[in-house]
Amino acid sequence: MRFASVIVDVPVKQTDRPFDYEIPEKWIGIVQPGIRVNVPFGPRQIQGFVVAVKESTTVEKTRPITSLIDIQPVLTKELMGLAHWLRDHTLCYTISAYQAMLPAALKAKYVKWIIARDVTKLPAELQLFFHDTDRIKFEELSGTNHFNVIKWLIEENILEVYYEVKDRLSKKTHKIIRLNATEEILVQTKNELSERAIAQHKLLDFFLETKQSEIVKKLLLEELQIGVAALKALIKLEVLSEEDVEIYRDPYLERTFTPSSPLPLTYQQNEAIGPILDSIDGNRHDGYVMFGVTGSGKTEVYMQTVDRVLQKGKEAIVLVPEIALTPQMVNRFKSRFGSKVAVLHSGLGMGEKYDEWRKIHRKEVKVVVGARSAIFAPFENIGIIIIDEEHETSYKQEDTPRYHARDIAMERGRYHECPVVLGSATPTLETFARASKNVYKLLKMDKRMSEQGMPEVDIVDMREELREGNRSMFSRALLEKMQIRLERGEQTVLFLNKRGYSSFVMCRDCGYVVECPHCDISLTYHRSSNQMKCHYCGYEEPVSSNCPSCDSEHFRFFGTGTQKVEEEITKLLPNARVIRMDVDTTRKKGAHEKLLQQFGDRKADILLGTQMIAKGLDFPYVTLVGVLTADTMLNIPDFRSSEKTFQLLTQVSGRAGRHNLAGEVVIQSYSPEHYSVELASHHDYLQFYQKEMQVRKLHQYPPFYFLALVTVTHQELTKTVAVTENITRFLKQHLSDNAVILGPVASPISRIKDRYRYQCIIKYKKEPNLHSALKSVLDKYQTNMEQEKLAVHVDLNPYMLM
Ligand code: ADP
Ligand code: ZN
Ligand code: ZN
């Protein structure tokens, strides 16, 4: 008798441990750690992950596993261990950690197929199942005793398991026209056909001449310049047939990539790559901070380290923030490594993501380039992990499990004994502080590749502009420089920092601001629909012409949205061709890339956009970058707001003059004296780092102190406050006097979707009891959560304090 220890898919405290089940005889050898099974749990059937297989159990009465979900492990041994780390360091349940590591498709509804790659190689007992098809549903086999053979055939690549996601959005098919007749019949049909059926003749000729047996319908119609009627006629005669065929959903498949070869490295690049190559060759887990200004050639260095890793037969993970936003980066990797690269990012549909994940799982690719969750790529022989733009907040997951990709990278790096490279022009204070203490090794690249050096940055005081009578959102200096670019045929990038309260509606008489009735934030004006929208809950309402509070007519929009900027440009520079990139113009899939392509092809003079244009763009003719409002982010109640402002301004400035033409940057600001604005204009990271470290030390923030955030939400205010008070008191009792416990206080956004939000912040240096105390808090309220709709979240090392 064999038994399997299973973690069931019920994320509560009581089930956060393995339960033992009997393995039916026919599945012995198949059931192994990392596969998923269905098991009876009380009266229900639920999913679970097998964590161990053993010869005996201490449980008196065990029930058998009901069915198999996988035949091959979906999680490696390493990832299963990593799940424990996640559980302990983010205070989640083991099952949530497992789920976080799998692509969404495996958690959705799907049909599981067993596909025969070569039916002739199948043993007789299985040929029966595949006698007229190359695929059968997994369930058809589940009653049989053939599982050991099947498992072996999968390992030999004769059979394949495929999860077909039942997700209309992601499943892509195209119609195929198939030839059903012999050449003879084609000729015969042709002879019997009326002379006037020209289109049908064309079709028959096509198949006779090309001897093709199938073709994509759309291509066929285009090629022959005919309509569907003729096709239908021949389908009716059963000469042709039509069929839906699923296409492989590689979004980059249709595009061609010009292959690129490694460039000879510069002195600076050689200095940086040397130590990393040593770590790769010596199989050492070293952490590196590649502190390189924008355009210093970091990406080329990344690619050449990946080269070395591939030469050694190992694999590489490259994290890039939301790469849907930087197709240029993907292109560079695809051009260099071709089909060895899988791409994982949030712009992909669920099915597409699954396809990419499958390539990794099947070891068909060696490199994954992806956003945050790509850090869990199921590689088993990793040679390097690279995190580009290390400072990006999107590397922190804001949902359970609340992990940071950087921490996972370090864990995996330790396991695989490989280097981890954190690259940025503006590393986070936490990371740079570690480099200063030699926890990470610092690699500096302070010269740009181009001759031009860093662009000249001008700060314009917008208060001064106003004083001198300029009411436009463009300062005179910026406008003049834009004009010059137009005359010279060069390009401008205009950046609007829209986060914050940019386009709210306010009454100028009574100060009334339109707010969401469910969330305590102001509504944002959307011109295209003439609606006011809440960005938290989606609530919308039409814009009224008079103030709802005092009926004044002086009720108008404040701040600037991208549309408004566009209108103003059209007024001031009527000849300028503008491309606007914001959530509205990029909602459609692929729109983002298309707009960037147009700009790259110089079909526009000005690229106007929000955060999404701040990163990774690299256009040779951009010689001017304008930041319309530098300080909206400074006003956000977050101890990182200066850091974020500095990072953003530095990133944006880096878009100018990356090639042979010199670049200029104009930053418009209402607080030009602020050190983050001032120092960004001098590209002076080190000074910013020192200044900001002093501020952090003074106020006891990271990296001097660790933070933990407890957030409580409930529909009733009194309940919310009471629970937060209890938690705060409990923590005060259980933590040392050195811990600073702030709260209970209302969260900066004190209500979302009709739920009140309160928080408690813990600042600490060393609190051995903290995790267990927080765990007890979570466990205590977990039972209340369902009954009373109370939610308690713990975020260790939070990035959002809202
Ligand atoms: P970063 O990633 O630091 O912003 P990039 O890797 O994008 O910098 O490099 C900036 C530009 O310099 C790119 O156009 C890149 O192709 C080019 N480049 C990088 N390394 C070299 C090299 N060794 N020789 C020639 N050009 C290079
Ligand atoms: Zn709302
Ligand atoms: Zn009013």
mmCIF file of C-alpha atoms and ligand atoms in Angstrom, residues 516-521 523 533-539 751-754, ligand 2:
data_model
loop_
_atom_site.group_PDB
_atom_site.id
_atom_site.type_symbol
_atom_site.label_atom_id
_atom_site.label_comp_id
_atom_site.label_asym_id
_atom_site.label_seq_id
_atom_site.Cartn_x
_atom_site.Cartn_y
_atom_site.Cartn_z
ATOM 1 C CA CYS A 516 -17.415 58.586 -5.626
ATOM 2 C CA PRO A 517 -20.411 57.730 -3.426
ATOM 3 C CA HIS A 518 -18.734 54.397 -2.551
ATOM 4 C CA CYS A 519 -15.076 55.272 -2.205
ATOM 5 C CA ASP A 520 -13.505 58.302 -0.602
ATOM 6 C CA ILE A 521 -11.785 59.588 -3.692
ATOM 7 C CA LEU A 523 -14.075 60.996 -9.647
ATOM 8 C CA LYS A 533 -15.543 57.655 -13.335
ATOM 9 C CA CYS A 534 -14.222 56.151 -10.136
ATOM 10 C CA HIS A 535 -10.888 54.444 -10.674
ATOM 11 C CA TYR A 536 -11.364 52.151 -7.735
ATOM 12 C CA CYS A 537 -14.815 50.684 -8.173
ATOM 13 C CA GLY A 538 -15.795 51.649 -11.694
ATOM 14 C CA TYR A 539 -18.784 53.756 -10.638
ATOM 15 C CA ARG A 751 -13.303 53.796 1.914
ATOM 16 C CA ILE A 752 -13.399 51.658 -1.227
ATOM 17 C CA LYS A 753 -16.517 50.010 -2.616
ATOM 18 C CA ASP A 754 -18.523 50.947 0.466
HETATM 19 ZN ZN ZN B 2 -15.794 54.175 -6.271
#
